[in-house]
Short mmCIF file of C-alpha atoms in Angstrom, two decimals:
data_model
loop_
_atom_site.label_atom_id
_atom_site.label_comp_id
_atom_site.label_asym_id
_atom_site.label_seq_id
_atom_site.Cartn_x
_atom_site.Cartn_y
_atom_site.Cartn_z
CA UNK A 1 0.00 0.00 0.00
CA UNK A 2 2.80 2.40 0.94
CA UNK A 3 4.58 1.63 -2.32
CA UNK A 4 1.38 2.32 -4.26
CA UNK A 5 0.91 5.72 -2.57
CA UNK A 6 4.58 6.54 -3.03
CA UNK A 7 4.39 5.60 -6.71
CA UNK A 8 1.28 7.77 -7.09
CA UNK A 9 2.95 10.87 -5.64
CA UNK A 10 6.10 10.31 -7.68
CA UNK A 11 3.96 10.06 -10.83
CA UNK A 12 2.03 13.25 -9.98
CA UNK A 13 5.25 15.09 -9.21
CA UNK A 14 6.69 13.98 -12.52
CA UNK A 15 3.61 15.21 -14.41
CA UNK A 16 3.73 18.58 -12.65
CA UNK A 17 7.45 18.90 -13.38
CA UNK A 18 6.86 18.07 -17.05
CA UNK A 19 4.06 20.64 -17.27
CA UNK A 20 6.31 23.20 -15.63
CA UNK A 21 9.05 22.49 -18.15
CA UNK A 22 6.60 22.73 -21.05
CA UNK A 23 5.27 26.06 -19.77
CA UNK A 24 8.83 27.28 -19.38
CA UNK A 25 9.59 26.37 -22.98
CA UNK A 26 6.49 28.20 -24.23
CA UNK A 27 7.32 31.44 -22.46
CA UNK A 28 11.09 31.08 -22.86
CA UNK A 29 11.40 32.96 -19.57
CA UNK A 30 10.74 36.20 -21.41
CA UNK A 31 7.81 38.47 -20.57
CA UNK A 32 7.64 41.90 -22.19
CA UNK A 33 5.19 44.65 -21.36
CA UNK A 34 4.73 47.59 -23.70
CA UNK A 35 3.06 50.58 -22.07
CA UNK A 36 1.76 53.94 -23.29
CA UNK A 37 0.86 52.38 -26.63
CA UNK A 38 -1.39 53.80 -29.34
CA UNK A 39 -2.97 50.50 -30.39
CA UNK A 40 -4.24 49.60 -33.85
CA UNK A 41 -5.29 45.98 -33.35
CA UNK A 42 -6.24 45.18 -36.95
CA UNK A 43 -9.94 44.62 -36.24
CA UNK A 44 -10.97 47.93 -37.81
CA UNK A 45 -11.64 50.04 -34.74
CA UNK A 46 -10.11 53.45 -34.11
CA UNK A 47 -6.70 53.52 -32.41
CA UNK A 48 -6.86 53.31 -28.62
CA UNK A 49 -4.47 55.46 -26.62
CA UNK A 50 -2.49 54.57 -23.48
CA UNK A 51 -2.82 50.82 -23.84
CA UNK A 52 -0.57 48.05 -22.55
CA UNK A 53 0.44 44.86 -24.34
CA UNK A 54 1.84 41.89 -22.40
CA UNK A 55 3.86 39.31 -24.33
CA UNK A 56 4.85 35.95 -22.85
CA UNK A 57 7.21 33.99 -25.05
CA UNK A 58 5.81 34.18 -28.58
CA UNK A 59 2.23 34.98 -27.55
CA UNK A 60 0.17 38.00 -26.60
CA UNK A 61 -0.83 37.29 -23.00
CA UNK A 62 -2.99 40.35 -22.47
CA UNK A 63 -4.02 43.77 -23.77
CA UNK A 64 -5.55 46.49 -21.63
CA UNK A 65 -5.12 49.88 -20.03
CA UNK A 66 -4.32 48.58 -16.54
CA UNK A 67 -2.27 45.42 -16.99
CA UNK A 68 -0.04 44.64 -14.03
CA UNK A 69 3.65 45.17 -14.76
CA UNK A 70 4.81 42.91 -11.91
CA UNK A 71 5.11 39.76 -14.04
CA UNK A 72 7.12 41.45 -16.80
CA UNK A 73 10.84 40.80 -17.07
CA UNK A 74 11.08 43.82 -19.36
CA UNK A 75 8.91 46.96 -19.43
CA UNK A 76 9.18 49.18 -22.51
CA UNK A 77 7.59 52.63 -22.44
CA UNK A 78 6.60 53.51 -26.01
CA UNK A 79 5.58 57.08 -25.11
CA UNK A 80 2.51 57.14 -27.34
CA UNK A 81 4.02 55.40 -30.35
CA UNK A 82 1.75 53.31 -32.55
CA UNK A 83 1.69 49.52 -32.45
CA UNK A 84 -0.05 47.63 -35.25
CA UNK A 85 -0.01 43.99 -36.41
CA UNK A 86 2.80 42.95 -38.70
CA UNK A 87 1.62 42.74 -42.29
CA UNK A 88 0.84 39.66 -44.36
CA UNK A 89 1.45 39.78 -48.13
CA UNK A 90 -0.66 37.10 -49.77
CA UNK A 91 0.85 37.39 -53.27
CA UNK A 92 4.61 37.78 -53.80
CA UNK A 93 7.52 36.07 -55.55
CA UNK A 94 10.88 35.29 -54.02
CA UNK A 95 14.31 33.92 -54.85
CA UNK A 96 14.56 34.54 -58.60
CA UNK A 97 15.16 38.29 -58.26
CA UNK A 98 18.72 39.50 -57.90
CA UNK A 99 20.16 42.77 -59.11
CA UNK A 100 18.42 43.89 -62.29
CA UNK A 101 17.38 40.42 -63.48
CA UNK A 102 15.11 37.53 -62.53
CA UNK A 103 16.80 34.24 -63.35
CA UNK A 104 16.64 30.60 -62.34
CA UNK A 105 20.27 30.70 -61.20
CA UNK A 106 19.40 33.30 -58.55
CA UNK A 107 17.18 30.82 -56.70
CA UNK A 108 19.49 29.94 -53.81
CA UNK A 109 19.07 29.51 -50.08
CA UNK A 110 21.20 32.59 -49.46
CA UNK A 111 19.11 34.77 -51.76
CA UNK A 112 15.82 33.53 -50.35
CA UNK A 113 16.92 34.13 -46.75
CA UNK A 114 18.10 37.65 -47.60
CA UNK A 115 14.74 38.45 -49.16
CA UNK A 116 12.78 36.96 -46.26
CA UNK A 117 14.73 39.26 -43.95
CA UNK A 118 14.02 42.23 -46.20
CA UNK A 119 10.29 41.60 -45.99
CA UNK A 120 10.51 41.41 -42.21
CA UNK A 121 12.55 44.62 -42.06
CA UNK A 122 9.59 46.28 -43.78
CA UNK A 123 7.13 44.89 -41.26
CA UNK A 124 5.89 41.92 -43.31
CA UNK A 125 6.02 38.80 -41.15
CA UNK A 126 4.25 36.38 -43.53
CA UNK A 127 4.42 36.04 -47.30
CA UNK A 128 2.79 33.70 -49.79
CA UNK A 129 4.76 32.92 -52.95
CA UNK A 130 2.37 32.48 -55.84
CA UNK A 131 3.49 29.58 -57.97
CA UNK A 132 7.10 30.30 -58.99
CA UNK A 133 9.02 28.26 -56.45
CA UNK A 134 11.46 25.48 -57.27
CA UNK A 135 12.15 21.98 -55.86
CA UNK A 136 15.04 23.13 -53.69
CA UNK A 137 12.63 24.99 -51.41
CA UNK A 138 10.87 21.78 -50.42
CA UNK A 139 13.63 19.19 -50.81
CA UNK A 140 16.02 21.17 -48.57
CA UNK A 141 13.37 21.72 -45.90
CA UNK A 142 13.80 25.50 -46.20
CA UNK A 143 10.04 26.17 -46.47
CA UNK A 144 9.27 23.95 -43.48
CA UNK A 145 12.08 25.45 -41.40
CA UNK A 146 10.73 28.91 -42.15
CA UNK A 147 7.21 27.99 -41.07
CA UNK A 148 8.50 26.26 -37.93
CA UNK A 149 10.24 29.45 -36.81
CA UNK A 150 13.73 28.04 -37.25
CA UNK A 151 14.85 30.70 -39.74
CA UNK A 152 15.01 34.49 -39.55
CA UNK A 153 12.85 36.71 -41.71
CA UNK A 154 9.25 36.45 -42.83
CA UNK A 155 7.49 33.08 -42.73
CA UNK A 156 7.26 31.59 -46.21
CA UNK A 157 4.07 29.97 -47.45
CA UNK A 158 4.22 28.61 -50.99
CA UNK A 159 1.85 27.69 -53.80
CA UNK A 160 4.60 25.45 -55.17
CA UNK A 161 4.47 25.18 -58.95
CA UNK A 162 1.71 27.08 -60.73
CA UNK A 163 -0.29 26.16 -63.82
CA UNK A 164 0.24 27.87 -67.16
CA UNK A 165 -0.33 27.00 -70.81
CA UNK A 166 2.03 25.01 -73.03
CA UNK A 167 4.70 27.28 -74.54
CA UNK A 168 3.43 30.19 -72.48
CA UNK A 169 5.48 32.83 -70.66
CA UNK A 170 7.66 32.11 -67.62
CA UNK A 171 6.44 34.51 -64.90
CA UNK A 172 9.15 35.93 -62.61
CA UNK A 173 11.93 34.65 -64.89
CA UNK A 174 13.93 36.45 -67.53
CA UNK A 175 16.13 33.40 -68.09
CA UNK A 176 16.28 29.75 -67.09
CA UNK A 177 13.87 26.87 -66.67
CA UNK A 178 10.69 27.20 -64.67
CA UNK A 179 8.85 24.37 -62.94
CA UNK A 180 5.33 25.35 -63.92
CA UNK A 181 2.79 22.72 -64.88
CA UNK A 182 1.65 23.20 -68.46
CA UNK A 183 -1.08 20.63 -69.13
CA UNK A 184 -2.38 20.43 -72.69
CA UNK A 185 -5.33 18.27 -71.64
CA UNK A 186 -7.44 17.82 -68.51
CA UNK A 187 -6.30 14.20 -68.03
CA UNK A 188 -2.82 15.44 -67.03
CA UNK A 189 -4.11 17.52 -64.15
CA UNK A 190 -4.86 14.95 -61.40
CA UNK A 191 -1.26 13.76 -61.08
CA UNK A 192 -0.01 17.34 -61.07
CA UNK A 193 -2.40 18.37 -58.30
CA UNK A 194 -1.39 15.22 -56.39
CA UNK A 195 2.21 16.44 -56.42
CA UNK A 196 1.18 19.83 -55.00
CA UNK A 197 -0.76 18.11 -52.24
CA UNK A 198 2.33 16.07 -51.35
CA UNK A 199 4.47 19.15 -50.81
CA UNK A 200 1.61 20.79 -48.86
CA UNK A 201 1.20 23.79 -51.12
CA UNK A 202 -0.73 26.56 -49.40
CA UNK A 203 -2.83 27.23 -52.51
CA UNK A 204 -2.90 26.33 -56.22
CA UNK A 205 -1.96 29.10 -58.67
CA UNK A 206 -3.17 29.37 -62.27
CA UNK A 207 -2.34 31.99 -64.89
CA UNK A 208 -5.22 33.01 -67.16
CA UNK A 209 -4.14 36.00 -69.23
CA UNK A 210 -3.04 37.07 -72.70
CA UNK A 211 -0.19 39.06 -71.10
CA UNK A 212 -0.95 42.16 -73.16
CA UNK A 213 -0.50 40.29 -76.45
CA UNK A 214 -1.69 37.19 -78.23
CA UNK A 215 -0.75 34.59 -75.61
CA UNK A 216 -3.16 31.68 -75.72
CA UNK A 217 -5.37 31.45 -72.60
CA UNK A 218 -5.90 28.22 -70.69
CA UNK A 219 -8.76 26.11 -72.02
CA UNK A 220 -11.93 25.81 -69.89
CA UNK A 221 -11.54 22.04 -69.73
CA UNK A 222 -8.09 22.39 -68.16
CA UNK A 223 -8.88 25.11 -65.62
CA UNK A 224 -12.09 23.32 -64.62
CA UNK A 225 -10.04 20.17 -63.98
CA UNK A 226 -7.51 22.14 -61.92
CA UNK A 227 -10.21 23.67 -59.74
CA UNK A 228 -12.06 20.37 -59.33
CA UNK A 229 -8.94 18.35 -58.48
CA UNK A 230 -7.63 21.00 -56.11
CA UNK A 231 -10.91 21.08 -54.22
CA UNK A 232 -10.83 17.29 -53.91
CA UNK A 233 -7.54 17.77 -52.03
CA UNK A 234 -9.05 20.65 -50.02
CA UNK A 235 -6.72 23.07 -51.77
CA UNK A 236 -7.99 26.46 -52.87
CA UNK A 237 -7.24 27.96 -56.28
CA UNK A 238 -5.90 31.48 -56.89
CA UNK A 239 -6.09 32.89 -60.40
CA UNK A 240 -3.94 35.46 -62.17
CA UNK A 241 -6.40 37.42 -64.32
CA UNK A 242 -6.62 40.70 -66.19
CA UNK A 243 -9.88 40.53 -68.13
CA UNK A 244 -13.38 40.60 -66.67
CA UNK A 245 -14.48 37.78 -68.99
CA UNK A 246 -11.77 35.46 -67.66
CA UNK A 247 -12.64 36.34 -64.07
CA UNK A 248 -16.30 35.62 -64.75
CA UNK A 249 -15.52 32.19 -66.26
CA UNK A 250 -13.30 31.27 -63.32
CA UNK A 251 -15.78 32.46 -60.70
CA UNK A 252 -18.57 30.55 -62.46
CA UNK A 253 -16.38 27.47 -62.05
CA UNK A 254 -15.72 28.05 -58.33
CA UNK A 255 -12.26 29.60 -58.25
CA UNK A 256 -11.48 30.72 -54.70
CA UNK A 257 -9.18 33.73 -55.10
CA UNK A 258 -8.80 36.40 -57.76
CA UNK A 259 -5.10 37.16 -57.45
CA UNK A 260 -4.93 40.47 -59.37
CA UNK A 261 -7.22 43.34 -60.22
CA UNK A 262 -9.73 43.12 -63.05
CA UNK A 263 -8.37 45.88 -65.27
CA UNK A 264 -10.25 45.99 -68.58
CA UNK A 265 -13.78 46.70 -67.32
CA UNK A 266 -15.65 47.79 -64.21
CA UNK A 267 -17.05 44.71 -62.53
CA UNK A 268 -20.81 44.16 -62.68
CA UNK A 269 -23.09 44.03 -59.67
CA UNK A 270 -24.25 40.55 -60.68
CA UNK A 271 -20.72 39.16 -60.61
CA UNK A 272 -20.07 40.83 -57.27
CA UNK A 273 -23.11 39.07 -55.84
CA UNK A 274 -21.81 35.74 -57.16
CA UNK A 275 -18.44 36.46 -55.54
CA UNK A 276 -20.16 37.21 -52.22
CA UNK A 277 -22.21 34.03 -52.41
CA UNK A 278 -19.11 31.93 -53.15
CA UNK A 279 -16.87 33.88 -50.71
CA UNK A 280 -14.29 34.66 -53.37
CA UNK A 281 -11.24 36.56 -52.09
CA UNK A 282 -9.87 39.53 -54.07
CA UNK A 283 -6.18 40.53 -54.04
CA UNK A 284 -5.87 43.72 -56.12
CA UNK A 285 -2.04 44.08 -56.37
CA UNK A 286 -2.35 47.79 -57.21
CA UNK A 287 1.38 48.32 -56.74
CA UNK A 288 2.06 45.98 -59.67
CA UNK A 289 -0.11 48.15 -61.89
CA UNK A 290 1.47 51.43 -60.80
CA UNK A 291 4.98 50.06 -61.28
CA UNK A 292 4.05 49.20 -64.88
CA UNK A 293 3.94 52.90 -65.85
CA UNK A 294 5.03 55.11 -62.93
CA UNK A 295 8.68 55.39 -64.02
CA UNK A 296 7.46 57.30 -67.07
CA UNK A 297 7.43 60.20 -64.63
CA UNK A 298 9.21 60.85 -61.36
CA UNK A 299 7.18 59.43 -58.45
CA UNK A 300 7.29 61.41 -55.22
CA UNK A 301 8.98 58.52 -53.41
CA UNK A 302 11.83 58.04 -55.89
CA UNK A 303 14.35 59.81 -53.62
CA UNK A 304 12.92 58.42 -50.38
CA UNK A 305 15.52 56.36 -48.47
CA UNK A 306 12.70 53.99 -47.43
CA UNK A 307 12.18 53.17 -51.12
CA UNK A 308 15.87 53.08 -52.02
CA UNK A 309 16.65 50.60 -49.23
CA UNK A 310 14.28 48.08 -50.81
CA UNK A 311 15.96 48.03 -54.21
CA UNK A 312 18.30 45.36 -55.50
CA UNK A 313 21.78 46.59 -56.50
CA UNK A 314 21.74 48.37 -59.84
CA UNK A 315 17.99 49.03 -59.99
CA UNK A 316 18.15 52.65 -58.84
CA UNK A 317 20.75 53.43 -61.50
CA UNK A 318 18.56 51.72 -64.10
CA UNK A 319 15.37 53.65 -63.31
CA UNK A 320 17.12 57.03 -62.98
CA UNK A 321 19.30 56.68 -66.08
CA UNK A 322 18.97 59.42 -68.71
CA UNK A 323 16.25 58.53 -71.19
CA UNK A 324 14.60 55.89 -68.99
CA UNK A 325 11.46 57.97 -68.36
CA UNK A 326 11.00 58.54 -72.07
CA UNK A 327 11.59 54.87 -72.77
CA UNK A 328 8.78 53.93 -70.40
CA UNK A 329 6.42 56.52 -71.90
CA UNK A 330 7.16 55.22 -75.39
CA UNK A 331 6.64 51.57 -74.44
CA UNK A 332 3.85 49.66 -76.13
CA UNK A 333 1.86 49.03 -72.95
CA UNK A 334 2.18 52.46 -71.32
CA UNK A 335 -1.25 53.85 -72.18
CA UNK A 336 -2.97 50.51 -71.57
CA UNK A 337 -1.27 50.11 -68.19
CA UNK A 338 -2.29 53.59 -66.99
CA UNK A 339 -5.89 52.99 -68.04
CA UNK A 340 -5.90 49.57 -66.42
CA UNK A 341 -4.66 51.05 -63.16
CA UNK A 342 -7.55 53.53 -63.04
CA UNK A 343 -10.06 50.72 -63.60
CA UNK A 344 -8.31 48.67 -60.89
CA UNK A 345 -8.84 51.52 -58.40
CA UNK A 346 -12.55 51.68 -59.23
CA UNK A 347 -12.99 47.92 -58.94
CA UNK A 348 -11.24 47.77 -55.59
CA UNK A 349 -13.51 50.41 -54.08
CA UNK A 350 -16.64 48.82 -55.54
CA UNK A 351 -15.73 45.34 -54.34
CA UNK A 352 -14.66 46.47 -50.88
CA UNK A 353 -17.84 48.48 -50.36
CA UNK A 354 -19.88 45.45 -51.43
CA UNK A 355 -18.36 43.33 -48.67
CA UNK A 356 -15.94 41.20 -50.70
CA UNK A 357 -12.95 40.06 -48.64
CA UNK A 358 -10.04 42.13 -49.96
CA UNK A 359 -6.58 40.93 -48.96
CA UNK A 360 -3.19 42.55 -49.52
CA UNK A 361 -0.68 41.27 -52.07
CA UNK A 362 1.67 43.08 -54.42
CA UNK A 363 3.40 40.65 -56.80
CA UNK A 364 6.63 42.09 -55.39
CA UNK A 365 9.78 40.24 -56.35
CA UNK A 366 8.49 39.20 -59.77
CA UNK A 367 10.58 41.89 -61.50
CA UNK A 368 13.31 44.27 -60.33
CA UNK A 369 10.81 47.17 -60.49
CA UNK A 370 8.50 45.62 -57.88
CA UNK A 371 10.58 46.24 -54.80
CA UNK A 372 10.08 43.75 -51.99
CA UNK A 373 8.89 45.36 -48.77
CA UNK A 374 8.36 48.85 -50.12
CA UNK A 375 5.65 47.53 -52.46
CA UNK A 376 3.57 46.46 -49.48
CA UNK A 377 3.58 49.99 -48.03
CA UNK A 378 2.88 51.47 -51.46
CA UNK A 379 -0.09 49.09 -51.77
CA UNK A 380 -1.62 50.62 -48.64
CA UNK A 381 -1.16 54.11 -50.04
CA UNK A 382 -2.80 53.11 -53.34
CA UNK A 383 -5.73 51.51 -51.52
CA UNK A 384 -6.32 54.82 -49.76
CA UNK A 385 -6.05 56.54 -53.14
CA UNK A 386 -8.80 54.19 -54.34
CA UNK A 387 -11.09 55.41 -51.56
CA UNK A 388 -10.45 53.11 -48.59
CA UNK A 389 -9.71 54.67 -45.23
CA UNK A 390 -6.27 54.10 -43.72
CA UNK A 391 -7.78 51.70 -41.17
CA UNK A 392 -9.52 49.75 -43.92
CA UNK A 393 -6.28 49.51 -45.89
CA UNK A 394 -4.41 48.30 -42.80
CA UNK A 395 -7.15 45.73 -42.25
CA UNK A 396 -6.59 44.25 -45.71
CA UNK A 397 -2.90 43.75 -44.91
CA UNK A 398 -3.46 42.23 -41.49
CA UNK A 399 -6.77 40.59 -40.55
CA UNK A 400 -8.05 40.09 -44.11
CA UNK A 401 -4.82 38.60 -45.41
CA UNK A 402 -4.76 36.23 -42.45
CA UNK A 403 -8.31 35.14 -43.26
CA UNK A 404 -7.46 34.80 -46.96
CA UNK A 405 -4.57 32.49 -46.06
CA UNK A 406 -6.60 30.66 -43.37
CA UNK A 407 -4.22 31.84 -40.65
CA UNK A 408 -6.60 34.01 -38.65
CA UNK A 409 -6.54 31.80 -35.55
CA UNK A 410 -2.91 32.76 -34.88
CA UNK A 411 -2.06 35.83 -36.93
CA UNK A 412 -3.43 39.07 -38.38
CA UNK A 413 -4.67 40.94 -35.30
CA UNK A 414 -3.30 41.90 -31.91
CA UNK A 415 -5.42 39.93 -29.44
CA UNK A 416 -4.85 37.76 -26.41
CA UNK A 417 -3.68 34.30 -27.42
CA UNK A 418 -2.36 35.25 -30.86
CA UNK A 419 1.26 35.21 -31.99
CA UNK A 420 3.05 38.46 -31.10
CA UNK A 421 3.92 39.71 -34.59
CA UNK A 422 3.82 43.51 -34.51
CA UNK A 423 5.29 46.76 -35.80
CA UNK A 424 6.19 49.78 -33.68
CA UNK A 425 5.75 53.06 -35.57
CA UNK A 426 6.81 56.57 -34.62
CA UNK A 427 3.82 58.03 -36.49
CA UNK A 428 0.07 57.46 -36.65
CA UNK A 429 -1.00 55.86 -39.97
CA UNK A 430 -4.63 56.84 -39.39
CA UNK A 431 -3.56 60.46 -39.85
CA UNK A 432 -1.44 59.60 -42.90
CA UNK A 433 -1.14 56.09 -44.32
CA UNK A 434 2.49 56.84 -45.23
CA UNK A 435 3.25 56.70 -41.52
CA UNK A 436 3.38 52.90 -41.79
CA UNK A 437 6.84 53.62 -43.20
CA UNK A 438 8.06 55.12 -39.92
CA UNK A 439 9.19 51.77 -38.56
CA UNK A 440 11.11 51.75 -35.28
CA UNK A 441 10.95 48.03 -34.56
CA UNK A 442 9.47 44.80 -35.86
CA UNK A 443 8.68 41.94 -33.48
CA UNK A 444 8.27 38.39 -34.72
CA UNK A 445 6.89 35.79 -32.30
CA UNK A 446 7.51 38.07 -29.34
CA UNK A 447 11.13 38.90 -30.12
CA UNK A 448 12.57 42.00 -31.73
CA UNK A 449 13.62 40.91 -35.20
CA UNK A 450 14.40 44.22 -36.88
CA UNK A 451 14.77 47.94 -36.33
CA UNK A 452 13.39 48.64 -39.79
CA UNK A 453 14.99 48.84 -43.24
CA UNK A 454 16.89 52.05 -42.54
CA UNK A 455 18.71 50.68 -39.50
CA UNK A 456 22.14 49.11 -39.53
CA UNK A 457 21.31 47.09 -36.41
CA UNK A 458 18.74 44.65 -37.79
CA UNK A 459 18.59 41.44 -35.79
CA UNK A 460 19.69 38.35 -37.65
#
């Protein structure tokens, strides 16, 4: 009997010790309290002054005006600075960009890690690469290590290898082989979708566009098969589109995400209602459209150090070279691109006001002109230009992007129990959306990971 009781107490003690060790690992012995915070929590409400945020380990343990500071190992007085959620960019490209070119040879671990850090420096803690990744990302475990928090920089979600047409363009590549699927018939699709399911792609990407010329679009039989097979694997489908007619065909066939703006026509009320019924997500990528023509003039941010810090070596010299502005203005797509941008602004406002879930993405990293990190802040500015309020624009880049990527249980807003990914700003973006660029610190999973892109003391 005594041995039984003794064994019982030893067992209980062991369980309690194990729980204590587990709790210790979760909090990592680190408890931070921010006080005197102007809080933008990402849920859409007005900023709240004089708030406190308690972080234990990687998690937000509490938010309130009167949180006790006794449990904190570190108290940081922010003196009225703004805290907002770190941003989530649901449509980017990574790895192939280096210098003034995008090439297959650039896709290295070193280049990817450098670009993940750049995104984080700009306050973007999560990215989703839309269909231009390569086997190395998965075979080396780099993607998984990123998502498991074992690597610095933004967390990398990937659509794996996207779907395009046979002999079509190679998005995000100026040279080298891509790994896109190019089925000529629907019977090829099931095995290709199976391979995406095996690597746990976050979404399936398809390109449906003439790319400003006579490129052949994907046949309905093929894109229907892609959508059907993806849904059988519980994978959602994101579509690159330009034309309203293509968007309508894809939405009629249950596509989940429209990954760019519709730019040839203003969207109809009937199609908006279908999108609402089917809960289609819209990612406008306005920055992509502005970058397609803006260097035909001198944008007001061209000399801004915040912009310059985002550029790959050689790009600034390229876009400021004598004659470059004129070259852009004389390009074949200049007039079309400017007109498409104006339609994109109108469609964003119309869709947002109708209650469509609008998420933030930029297509940054697909070309040297689409600067990683800066593009995400420019996207917010362009959303405000389209008619959204600064808080609504911030919501697309935080809560809405988390919902679009099915990450809202852990990310996207600053609330008790969520991962402590946040940006500290010296300005108030509600007064001026450009104040999102006044980054003083970026925290990832409760730890300071950067002092912003203009600092020489970024954490590695």
